[in-house]
Short mmCIF file of C-alpha atoms in Angstrom, two decimals:
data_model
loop_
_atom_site.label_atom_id
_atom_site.label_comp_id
_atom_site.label_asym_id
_atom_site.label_seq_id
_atom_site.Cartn_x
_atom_site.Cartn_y
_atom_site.Cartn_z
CA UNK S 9 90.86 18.87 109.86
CA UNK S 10 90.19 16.47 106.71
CA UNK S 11 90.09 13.58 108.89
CA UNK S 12 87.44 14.55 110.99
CA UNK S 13 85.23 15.95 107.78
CA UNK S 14 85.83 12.27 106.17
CA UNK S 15 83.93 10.43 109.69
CA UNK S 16 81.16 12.90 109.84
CA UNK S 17 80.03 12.63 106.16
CA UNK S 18 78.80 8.93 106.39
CA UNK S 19 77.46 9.53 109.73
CA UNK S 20 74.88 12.59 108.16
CA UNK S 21 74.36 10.14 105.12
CA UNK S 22 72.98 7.55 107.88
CA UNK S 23 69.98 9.67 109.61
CA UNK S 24 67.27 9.69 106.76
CA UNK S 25 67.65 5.68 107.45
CA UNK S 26 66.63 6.32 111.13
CA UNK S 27 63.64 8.09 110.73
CA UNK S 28 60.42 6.50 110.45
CA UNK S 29 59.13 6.01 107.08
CA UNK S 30 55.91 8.59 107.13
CA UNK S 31 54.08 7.23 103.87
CA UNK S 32 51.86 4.92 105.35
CA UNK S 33 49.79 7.13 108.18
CA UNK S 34 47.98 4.38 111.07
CA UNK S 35 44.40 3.27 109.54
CA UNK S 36 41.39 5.35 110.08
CA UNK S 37 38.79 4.06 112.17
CA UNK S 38 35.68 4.52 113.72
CA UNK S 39 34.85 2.76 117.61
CA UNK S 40 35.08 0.79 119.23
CA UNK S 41 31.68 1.41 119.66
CA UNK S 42 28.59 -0.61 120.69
CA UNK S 43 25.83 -1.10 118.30
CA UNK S 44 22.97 -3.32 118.19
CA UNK S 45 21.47 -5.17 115.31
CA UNK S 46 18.33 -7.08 114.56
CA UNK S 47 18.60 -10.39 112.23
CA UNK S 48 16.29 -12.70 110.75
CA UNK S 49 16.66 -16.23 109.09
CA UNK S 50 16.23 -17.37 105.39
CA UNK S 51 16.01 -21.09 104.83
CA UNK S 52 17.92 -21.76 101.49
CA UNK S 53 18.40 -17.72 101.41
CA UNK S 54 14.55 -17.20 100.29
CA UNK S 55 11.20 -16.06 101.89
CA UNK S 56 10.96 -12.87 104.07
CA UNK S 57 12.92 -14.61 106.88
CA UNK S 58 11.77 -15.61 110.49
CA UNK S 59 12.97 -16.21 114.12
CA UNK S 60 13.66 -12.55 114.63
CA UNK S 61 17.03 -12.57 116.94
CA UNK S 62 19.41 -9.51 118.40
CA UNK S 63 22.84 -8.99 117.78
CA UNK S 64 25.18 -7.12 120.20
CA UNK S 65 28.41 -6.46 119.88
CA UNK S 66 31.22 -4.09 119.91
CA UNK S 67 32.09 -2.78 116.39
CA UNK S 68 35.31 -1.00 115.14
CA UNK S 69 35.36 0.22 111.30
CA UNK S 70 39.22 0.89 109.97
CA UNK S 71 40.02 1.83 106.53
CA UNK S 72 43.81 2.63 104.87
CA UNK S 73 45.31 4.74 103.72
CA UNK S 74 44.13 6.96 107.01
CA UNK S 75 43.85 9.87 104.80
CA UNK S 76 42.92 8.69 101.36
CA UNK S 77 42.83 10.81 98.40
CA UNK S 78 41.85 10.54 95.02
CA UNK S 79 42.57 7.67 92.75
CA UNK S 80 43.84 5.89 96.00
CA UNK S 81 42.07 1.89 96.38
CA UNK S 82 41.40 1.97 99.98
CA UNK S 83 40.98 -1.37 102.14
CA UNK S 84 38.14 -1.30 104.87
CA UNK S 85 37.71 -3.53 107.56
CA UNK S 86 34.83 -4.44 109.98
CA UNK S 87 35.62 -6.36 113.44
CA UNK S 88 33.21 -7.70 116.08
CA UNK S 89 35.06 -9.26 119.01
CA UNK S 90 31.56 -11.70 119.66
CA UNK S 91 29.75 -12.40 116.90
CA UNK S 92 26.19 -12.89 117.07
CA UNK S 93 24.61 -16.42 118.99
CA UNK S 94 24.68 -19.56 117.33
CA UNK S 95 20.67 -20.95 116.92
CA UNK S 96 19.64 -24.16 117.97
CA UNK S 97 21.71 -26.64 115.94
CA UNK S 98 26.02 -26.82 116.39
CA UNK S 99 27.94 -25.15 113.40
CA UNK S 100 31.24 -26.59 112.39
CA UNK S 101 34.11 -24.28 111.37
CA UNK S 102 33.69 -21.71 107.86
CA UNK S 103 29.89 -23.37 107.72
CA UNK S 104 28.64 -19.56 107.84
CA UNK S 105 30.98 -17.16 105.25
CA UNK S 106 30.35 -13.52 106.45
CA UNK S 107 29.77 -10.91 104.09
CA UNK S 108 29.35 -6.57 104.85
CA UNK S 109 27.36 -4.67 102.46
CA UNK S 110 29.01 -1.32 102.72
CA UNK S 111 27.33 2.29 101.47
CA UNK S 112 29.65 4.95 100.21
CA UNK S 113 28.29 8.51 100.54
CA UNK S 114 28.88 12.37 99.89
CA UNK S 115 31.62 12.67 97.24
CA UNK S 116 31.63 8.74 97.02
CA UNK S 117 28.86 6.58 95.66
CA UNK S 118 28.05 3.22 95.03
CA UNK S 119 28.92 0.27 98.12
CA UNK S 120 31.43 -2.55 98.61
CA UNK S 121 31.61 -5.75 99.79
CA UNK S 122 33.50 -7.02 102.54
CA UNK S 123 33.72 -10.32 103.19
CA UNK S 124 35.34 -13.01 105.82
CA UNK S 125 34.93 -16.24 103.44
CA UNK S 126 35.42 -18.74 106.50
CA UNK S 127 33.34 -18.32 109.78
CA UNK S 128 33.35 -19.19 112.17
CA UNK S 129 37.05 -20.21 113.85
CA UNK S 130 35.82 -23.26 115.30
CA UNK S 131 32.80 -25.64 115.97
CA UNK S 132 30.25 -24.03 118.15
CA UNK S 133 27.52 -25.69 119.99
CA UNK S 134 23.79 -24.44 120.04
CA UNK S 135 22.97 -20.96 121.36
CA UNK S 136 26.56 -20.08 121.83
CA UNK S 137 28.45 -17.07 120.49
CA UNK S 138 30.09 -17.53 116.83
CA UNK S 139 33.51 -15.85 117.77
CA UNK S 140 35.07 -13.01 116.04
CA UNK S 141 34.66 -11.24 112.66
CA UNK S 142 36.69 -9.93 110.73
CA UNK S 143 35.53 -8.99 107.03
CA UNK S 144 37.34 -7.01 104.22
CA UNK S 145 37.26 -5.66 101.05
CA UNK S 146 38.16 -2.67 99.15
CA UNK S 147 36.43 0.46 97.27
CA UNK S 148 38.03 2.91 94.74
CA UNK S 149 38.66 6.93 96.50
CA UNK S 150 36.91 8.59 92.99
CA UNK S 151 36.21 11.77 94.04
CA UNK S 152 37.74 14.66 96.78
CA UNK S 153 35.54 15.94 99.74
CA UNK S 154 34.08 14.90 102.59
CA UNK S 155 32.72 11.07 102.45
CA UNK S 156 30.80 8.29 104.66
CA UNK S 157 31.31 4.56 105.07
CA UNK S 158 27.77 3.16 106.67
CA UNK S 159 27.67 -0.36 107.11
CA UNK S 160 24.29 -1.74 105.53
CA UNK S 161 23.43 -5.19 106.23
CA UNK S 162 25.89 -8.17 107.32
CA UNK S 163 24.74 -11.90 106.14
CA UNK S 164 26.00 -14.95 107.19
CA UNK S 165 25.64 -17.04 104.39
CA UNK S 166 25.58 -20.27 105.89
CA UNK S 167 23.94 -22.67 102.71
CA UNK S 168 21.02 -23.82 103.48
CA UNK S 169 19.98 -21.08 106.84
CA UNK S 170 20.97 -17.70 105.51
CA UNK S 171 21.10 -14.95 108.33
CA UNK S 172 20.70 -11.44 107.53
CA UNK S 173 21.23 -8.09 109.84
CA UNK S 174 20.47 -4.69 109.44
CA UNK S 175 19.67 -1.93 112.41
CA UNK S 176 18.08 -2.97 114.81
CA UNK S 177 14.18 -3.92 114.85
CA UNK S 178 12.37 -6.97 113.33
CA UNK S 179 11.64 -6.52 109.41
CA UNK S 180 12.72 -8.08 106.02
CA UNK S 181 16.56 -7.95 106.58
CA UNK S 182 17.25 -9.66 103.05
CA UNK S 183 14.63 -7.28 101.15
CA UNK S 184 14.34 -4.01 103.56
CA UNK S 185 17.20 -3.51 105.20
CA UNK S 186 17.64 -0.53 107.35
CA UNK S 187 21.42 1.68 107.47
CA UNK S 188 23.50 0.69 110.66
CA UNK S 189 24.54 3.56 113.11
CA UNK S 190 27.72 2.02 112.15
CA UNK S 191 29.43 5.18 110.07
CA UNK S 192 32.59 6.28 109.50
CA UNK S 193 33.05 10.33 108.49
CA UNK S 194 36.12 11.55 106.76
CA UNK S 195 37.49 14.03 103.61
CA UNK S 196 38.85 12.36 100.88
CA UNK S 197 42.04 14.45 99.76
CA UNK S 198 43.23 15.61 95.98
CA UNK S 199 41.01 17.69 93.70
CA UNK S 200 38.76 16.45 91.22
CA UNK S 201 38.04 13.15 90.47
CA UNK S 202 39.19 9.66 88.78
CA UNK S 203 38.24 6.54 86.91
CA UNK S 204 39.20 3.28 88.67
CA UNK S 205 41.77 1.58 86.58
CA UNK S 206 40.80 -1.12 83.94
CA UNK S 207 41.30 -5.18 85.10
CA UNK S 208 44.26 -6.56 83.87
CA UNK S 209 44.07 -8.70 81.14
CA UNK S 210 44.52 -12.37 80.99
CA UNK S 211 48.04 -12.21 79.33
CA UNK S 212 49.36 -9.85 82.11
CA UNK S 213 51.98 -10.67 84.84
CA UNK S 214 50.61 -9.08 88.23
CA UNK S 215 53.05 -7.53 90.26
CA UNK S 216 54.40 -9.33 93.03
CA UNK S 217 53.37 -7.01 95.63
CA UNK S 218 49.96 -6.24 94.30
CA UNK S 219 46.86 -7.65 96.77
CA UNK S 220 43.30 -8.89 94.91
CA UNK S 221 40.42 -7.36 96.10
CA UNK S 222 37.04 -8.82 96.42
CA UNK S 223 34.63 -8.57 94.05
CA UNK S 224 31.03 -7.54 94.25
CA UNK S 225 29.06 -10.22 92.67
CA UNK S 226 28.39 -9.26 89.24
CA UNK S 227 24.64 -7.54 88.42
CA UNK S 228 21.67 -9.47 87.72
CA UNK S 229 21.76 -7.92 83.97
CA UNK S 230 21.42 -9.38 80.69
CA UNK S 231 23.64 -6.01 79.38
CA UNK S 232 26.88 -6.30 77.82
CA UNK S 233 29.78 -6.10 80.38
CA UNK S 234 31.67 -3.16 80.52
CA UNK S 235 35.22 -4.45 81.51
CA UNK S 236 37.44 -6.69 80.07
CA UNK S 237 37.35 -9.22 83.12
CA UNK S 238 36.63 -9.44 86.44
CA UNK S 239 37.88 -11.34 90.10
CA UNK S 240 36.45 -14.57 90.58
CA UNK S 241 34.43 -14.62 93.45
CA UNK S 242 34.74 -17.74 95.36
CA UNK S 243 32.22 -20.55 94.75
CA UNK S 244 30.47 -22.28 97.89
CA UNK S 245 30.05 -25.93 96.89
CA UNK S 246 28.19 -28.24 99.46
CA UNK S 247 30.03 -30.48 101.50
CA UNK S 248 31.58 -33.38 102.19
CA UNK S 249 28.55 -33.55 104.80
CA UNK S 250 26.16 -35.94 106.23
CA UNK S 251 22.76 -35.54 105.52
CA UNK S 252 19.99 -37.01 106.76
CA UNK S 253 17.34 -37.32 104.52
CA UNK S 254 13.59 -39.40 104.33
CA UNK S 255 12.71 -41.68 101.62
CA UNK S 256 9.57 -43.73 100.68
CA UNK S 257 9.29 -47.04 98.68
CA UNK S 258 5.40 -48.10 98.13
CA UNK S 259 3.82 -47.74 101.52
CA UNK S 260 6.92 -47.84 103.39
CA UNK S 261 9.38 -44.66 105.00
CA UNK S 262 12.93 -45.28 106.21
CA UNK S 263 15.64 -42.64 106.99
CA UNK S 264 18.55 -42.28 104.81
CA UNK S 265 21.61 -40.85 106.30
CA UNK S 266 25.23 -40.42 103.92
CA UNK S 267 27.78 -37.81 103.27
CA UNK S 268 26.76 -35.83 100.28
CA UNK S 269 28.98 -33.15 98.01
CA UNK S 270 27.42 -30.65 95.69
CA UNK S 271 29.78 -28.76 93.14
CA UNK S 272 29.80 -27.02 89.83
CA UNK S 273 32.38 -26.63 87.07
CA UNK S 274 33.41 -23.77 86.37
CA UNK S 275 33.20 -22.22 89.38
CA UNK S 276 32.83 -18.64 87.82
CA UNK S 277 31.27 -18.84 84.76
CA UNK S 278 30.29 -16.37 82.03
CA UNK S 279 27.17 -16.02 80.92
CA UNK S 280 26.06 -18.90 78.32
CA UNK S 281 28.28 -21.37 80.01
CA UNK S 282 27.76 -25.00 80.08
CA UNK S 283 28.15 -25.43 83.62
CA UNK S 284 28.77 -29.28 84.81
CA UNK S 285 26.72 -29.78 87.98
CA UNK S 286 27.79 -32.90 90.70
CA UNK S 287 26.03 -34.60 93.46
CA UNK S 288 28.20 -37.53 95.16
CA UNK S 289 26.78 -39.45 97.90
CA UNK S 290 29.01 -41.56 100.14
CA UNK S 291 26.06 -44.83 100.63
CA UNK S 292 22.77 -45.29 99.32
CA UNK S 293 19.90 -46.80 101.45
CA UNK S 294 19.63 -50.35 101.77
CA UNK S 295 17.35 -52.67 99.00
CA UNK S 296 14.29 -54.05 100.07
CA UNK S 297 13.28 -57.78 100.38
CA UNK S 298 13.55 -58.26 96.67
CA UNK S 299 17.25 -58.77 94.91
CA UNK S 300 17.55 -55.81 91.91
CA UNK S 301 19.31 -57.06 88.48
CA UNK S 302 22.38 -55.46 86.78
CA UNK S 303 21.23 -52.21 85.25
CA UNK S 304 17.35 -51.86 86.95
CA UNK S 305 18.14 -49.41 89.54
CA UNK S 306 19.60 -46.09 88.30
CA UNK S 307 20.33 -43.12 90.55
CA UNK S 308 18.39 -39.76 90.11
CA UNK S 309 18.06 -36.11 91.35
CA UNK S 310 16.56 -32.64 90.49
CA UNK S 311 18.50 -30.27 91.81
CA UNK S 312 16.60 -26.97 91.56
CA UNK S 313 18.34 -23.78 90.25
CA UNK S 314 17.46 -20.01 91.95
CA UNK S 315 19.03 -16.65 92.16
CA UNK S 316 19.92 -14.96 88.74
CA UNK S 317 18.79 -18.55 87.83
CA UNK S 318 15.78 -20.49 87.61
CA UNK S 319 14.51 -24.17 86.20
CA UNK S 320 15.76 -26.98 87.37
CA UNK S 321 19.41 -29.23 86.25
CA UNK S 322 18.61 -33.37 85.97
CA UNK S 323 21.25 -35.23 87.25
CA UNK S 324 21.89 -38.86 86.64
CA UNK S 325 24.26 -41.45 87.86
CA UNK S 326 25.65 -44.63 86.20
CA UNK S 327 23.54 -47.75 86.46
CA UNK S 328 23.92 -49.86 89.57
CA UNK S 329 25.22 -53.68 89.16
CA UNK S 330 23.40 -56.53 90.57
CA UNK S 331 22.22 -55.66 94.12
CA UNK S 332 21.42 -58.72 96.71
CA UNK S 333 17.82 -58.45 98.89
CA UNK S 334 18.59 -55.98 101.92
CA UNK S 335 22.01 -55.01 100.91
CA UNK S 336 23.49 -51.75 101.04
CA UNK S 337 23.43 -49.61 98.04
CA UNK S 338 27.14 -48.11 97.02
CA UNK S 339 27.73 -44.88 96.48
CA UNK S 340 27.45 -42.81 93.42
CA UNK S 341 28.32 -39.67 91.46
CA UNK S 342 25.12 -37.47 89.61
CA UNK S 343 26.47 -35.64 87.08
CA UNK S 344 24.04 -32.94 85.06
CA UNK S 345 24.94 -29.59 82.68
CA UNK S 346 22.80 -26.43 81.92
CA UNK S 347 23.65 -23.11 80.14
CA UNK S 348 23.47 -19.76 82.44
CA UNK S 349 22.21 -17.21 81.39
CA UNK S 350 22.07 -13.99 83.55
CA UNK S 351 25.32 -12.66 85.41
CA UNK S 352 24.58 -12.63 89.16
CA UNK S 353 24.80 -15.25 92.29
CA UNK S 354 23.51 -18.51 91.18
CA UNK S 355 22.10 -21.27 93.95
CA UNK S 356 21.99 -24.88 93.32
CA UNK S 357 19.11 -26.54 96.24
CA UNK S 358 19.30 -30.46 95.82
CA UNK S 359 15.18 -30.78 95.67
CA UNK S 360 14.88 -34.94 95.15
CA UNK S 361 16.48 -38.01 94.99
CA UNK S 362 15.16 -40.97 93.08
CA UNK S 363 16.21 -44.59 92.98
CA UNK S 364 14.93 -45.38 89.91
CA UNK S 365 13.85 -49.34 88.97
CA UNK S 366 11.49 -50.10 86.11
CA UNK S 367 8.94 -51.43 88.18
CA UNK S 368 8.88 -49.13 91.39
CA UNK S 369 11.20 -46.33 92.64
CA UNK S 370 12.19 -45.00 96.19
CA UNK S 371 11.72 -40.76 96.10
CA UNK S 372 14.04 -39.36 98.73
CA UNK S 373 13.72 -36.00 100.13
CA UNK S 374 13.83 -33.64 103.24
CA UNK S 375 9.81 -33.99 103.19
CA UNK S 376 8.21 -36.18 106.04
CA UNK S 377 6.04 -38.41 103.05
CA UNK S 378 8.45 -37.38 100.47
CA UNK S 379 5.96 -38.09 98.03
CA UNK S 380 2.62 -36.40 99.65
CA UNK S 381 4.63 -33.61 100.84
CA UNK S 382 8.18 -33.11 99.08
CA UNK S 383 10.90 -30.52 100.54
CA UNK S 384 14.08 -29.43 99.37
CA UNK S 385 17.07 -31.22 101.27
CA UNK S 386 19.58 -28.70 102.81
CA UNK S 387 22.12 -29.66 100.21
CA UNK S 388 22.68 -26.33 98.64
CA UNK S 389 25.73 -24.87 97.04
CA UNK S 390 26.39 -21.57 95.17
CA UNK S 391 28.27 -19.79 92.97
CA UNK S 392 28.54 -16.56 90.63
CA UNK S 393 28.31 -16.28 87.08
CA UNK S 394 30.69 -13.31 85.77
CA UNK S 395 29.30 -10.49 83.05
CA UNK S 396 31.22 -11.31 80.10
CA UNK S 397 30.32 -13.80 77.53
CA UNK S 398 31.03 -17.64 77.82
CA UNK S 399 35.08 -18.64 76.43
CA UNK S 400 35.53 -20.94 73.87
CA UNK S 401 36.60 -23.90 76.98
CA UNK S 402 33.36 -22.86 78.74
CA UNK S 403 31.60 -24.29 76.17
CA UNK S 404 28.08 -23.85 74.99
CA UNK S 405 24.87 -24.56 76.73
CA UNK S 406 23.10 -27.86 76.40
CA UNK S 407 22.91 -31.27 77.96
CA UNK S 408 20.65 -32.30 80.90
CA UNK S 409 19.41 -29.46 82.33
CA UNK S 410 18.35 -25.73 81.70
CA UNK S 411 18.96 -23.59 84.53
CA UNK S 412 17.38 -20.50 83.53
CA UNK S 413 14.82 -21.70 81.05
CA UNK S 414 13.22 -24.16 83.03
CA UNK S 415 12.33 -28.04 82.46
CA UNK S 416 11.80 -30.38 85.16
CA UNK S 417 12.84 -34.36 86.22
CA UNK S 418 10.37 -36.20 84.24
CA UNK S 419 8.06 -38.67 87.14
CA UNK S 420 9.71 -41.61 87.91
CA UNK S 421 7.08 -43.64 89.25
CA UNK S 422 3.45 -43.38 89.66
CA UNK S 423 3.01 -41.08 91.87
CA UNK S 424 6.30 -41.12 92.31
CA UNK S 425 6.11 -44.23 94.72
CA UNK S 426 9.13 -46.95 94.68
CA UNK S 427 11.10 -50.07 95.58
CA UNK S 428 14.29 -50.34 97.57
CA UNK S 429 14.33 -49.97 101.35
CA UNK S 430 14.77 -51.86 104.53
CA UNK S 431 12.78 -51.92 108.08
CA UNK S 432 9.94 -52.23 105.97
CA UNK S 433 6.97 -53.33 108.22
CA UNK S 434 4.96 -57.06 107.61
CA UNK S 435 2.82 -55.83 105.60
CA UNK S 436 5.62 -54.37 103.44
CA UNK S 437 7.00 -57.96 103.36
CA UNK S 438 4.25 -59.23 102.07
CA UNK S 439 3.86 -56.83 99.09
CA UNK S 440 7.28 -57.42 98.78
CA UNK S 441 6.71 -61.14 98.12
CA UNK S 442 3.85 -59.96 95.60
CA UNK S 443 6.91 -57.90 93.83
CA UNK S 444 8.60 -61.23 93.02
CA UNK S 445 6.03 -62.45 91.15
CA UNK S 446 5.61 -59.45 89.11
CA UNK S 447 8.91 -58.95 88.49
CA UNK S 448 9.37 -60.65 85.65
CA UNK S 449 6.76 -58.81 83.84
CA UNK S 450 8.37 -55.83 83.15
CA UNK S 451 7.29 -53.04 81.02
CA UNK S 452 9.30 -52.91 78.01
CA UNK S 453 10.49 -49.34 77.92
CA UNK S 454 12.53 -47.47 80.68
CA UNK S 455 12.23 -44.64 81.89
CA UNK S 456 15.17 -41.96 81.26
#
């Protein structure tokens, strides 16, 4: 009988392998179930929004662990198989990041963020559905009993056409949003309740199998942060994109059309930060009738600062070289620096563009007389400035700009008026002509 009693003792030894690992329980969810929500649209992410729309879809809410209990970090995801309809200009893919504000109720409190950071797929024409979501994040189980999960408001944050949605109904979706019917019941297990655990700090390995979560952006507060760091939260610069954009030289408007990039160094800074700020253009507009010497035309901007931020950041590029009568300008690289100042989201709105010459300028803006009536381009980028204190490579604040104190891009040219352009009309010529004789009599300071 030993034989036997030797084969059967690996064989019991085998059947815990077999079984099917029970830790992990399938994800709780709630739906699929149909929901409809009302949107409006912010231009630049500001006003009170407009061209009320309706969003219908087909929403399922999962979260895991199924069964979460105290102290557990629990991942929540929200899919739409539709996506709400495109407006009347063509997106290309990730133009429009997605982003769920999430509530947390009964024995939880507080909200998280969930977030799909590029949206949509593809490249979708006008009126035409955006495709499927699917946005994620995470919140912390703190306390046992019975919970909620109510989604609040989704925004597509597309740069410069914001969209925000709440339940349905026309109002202030950015200011006065209104609780979805999209909610999620369920007990959260364990007794008592926990603290999240602290970040890790800067000199600690992670562990290979440990996931980042998103971060919430950090509070518009001037208070001292209360953990020792924090997730960076992805930055949105602007571009590579074309943009087309008006200028006006004297008398005379022409179109300007080029690729244009706006970024910021760092990305996610703390707060009194030197941030670097960059605008690169791929062409400038072509010169007028008269040739320009080596060092009289020197590219401009004011690139407006909003959010947790306000004033505006001067940028300035290097000096162009001799430029021929109606040649194309090169492109350039604007660089500018301000401090920050509050923690919080921080937008960066490209507001003017200025050819600057010591006699007359060109202004260029989104504006149809970009001098009588100015508007802010569509070149708009953001980022998010963490709650701790600037580090010693962030450096200090200072340099062309202050974007939270204010300051503004000095005037350029009486009445901001200027000289490059082509398709200027005969009458343009002629001043033009005029400009050659003047010329030579140039004032004998520059403007900076």
């Amino acid at each position: 009988m030993a034989a036997p009693a030797l084969v059967l003792a690996p064989l019991l030894l085998t059947i815990p392998a077999a079984v099917p690992a029970r830790a992990a329980p399938p994800a709780a969810a709630i739906g699929p179930t149909a929901a409809t929500l009302g949107c409006r649209l912010y231009f630049n992410d500001a006003g009170t929004g407009s061209s009320p729309t309706v969003w219908q879809d087909t929403f399922t809410l999962t979260q895991s662990p199924a069964e979460p209990k105290v102290g557990d970090t629990v991942t929540v995801t929200l899919t739409a198989p539709t996506g709400p309809d495109n407006g009347p200009v063509g997106l290309n893919a990730g133009d429009v990041p997605v982003n769920v504000t999430l509530a947390l109720g009964g024995s939880l409190s507080g909200s998280a963020t969930l977030r799909m950071s590029s949206y949509p797929a593809r490249a979708v024409a006008p009126a035409e559905p955006l495709g499927p979501i699917t946005a994620t994040g995470t919140y912390f189980a703190a306390a046992a009993g019975a919970a909620t999960l109510t989604v609040g408001r989704v925004t597509f944050a597309n740069a410069s056409a914001t969209t925000h949605c709440s339940a349905a109904g026309d109002r202030d979706h950015k200011a006065a949003p209104v609780p979805t019917s999209i909610v999620e019941d369920f007990t959260v297990g364990g007794t008592g309740t926990a603290t999240p655990p602290p970040s890790p700090s800067a000199s600690a390995t992670p562990s290979p199998s440990a996931k980042p979560s998103p971060s919430l952006p950090p509070p518009a507060t001037d208070d001292p942060p209360t953990a020792t760091d924090e997730v960076d939260t992805p930055a949105q610069p602007f571009g590579p994109k074309s943009v087309k954009l008006n200028c006006k030289t004297l008398s005379s408007l022409s179109a300007w059309t080029a690729t244009h990039t706006l970024s910021m160094s760092p990305s996610n800074p703390g707060r009194g930060a030197k941030v670097t700020v960059s605008l690169k253009f791929s062409a400038g507009p072509k010169s007028g009738p008269v040739p320009v010497g080596a060092g009289d035309l020197v590219p401009k901007a004011t690139v407006k600062v909003g959010g947790v931020g306000s004033g505006t950041v001067n940028l300035r590029g290097p000096a162009y070289g001799a430029i021929d009568a109606y040649a194309a300008l090169p492109g350039a690289t604007l660089t500018g620096t301000y401090t920050t100042a509050r923690a919080g989201l921080v937008s960066l709105t490209v507001s003017n563009i200025v050819f600057d010459h010591p006699q007359v300028d060109t202004e260029c803006n989104a504006g149809a007389d970009p001098v009588t009536g100015p508007k802010e381009t569509s070149i708009v980028a953001k980022f998010t400035v963490k709650s701790r204190a600037a580090t010693d490579d962030e450096g200090e604040g200072g340099g062309g700009g202050n974007g939270d104190g204010g300051g503004s891009l000095p005037t350029t040219g009486e009445g901001g008026v200027t000289t490059l352009m082509l398709l200027w009309s005969s009458a343009a010529l002629l001043l033009g002509v005029g400009l050659v004789v003047v010329l030579p009599r140039r004032r004998g300071i520059l403007r900076s």
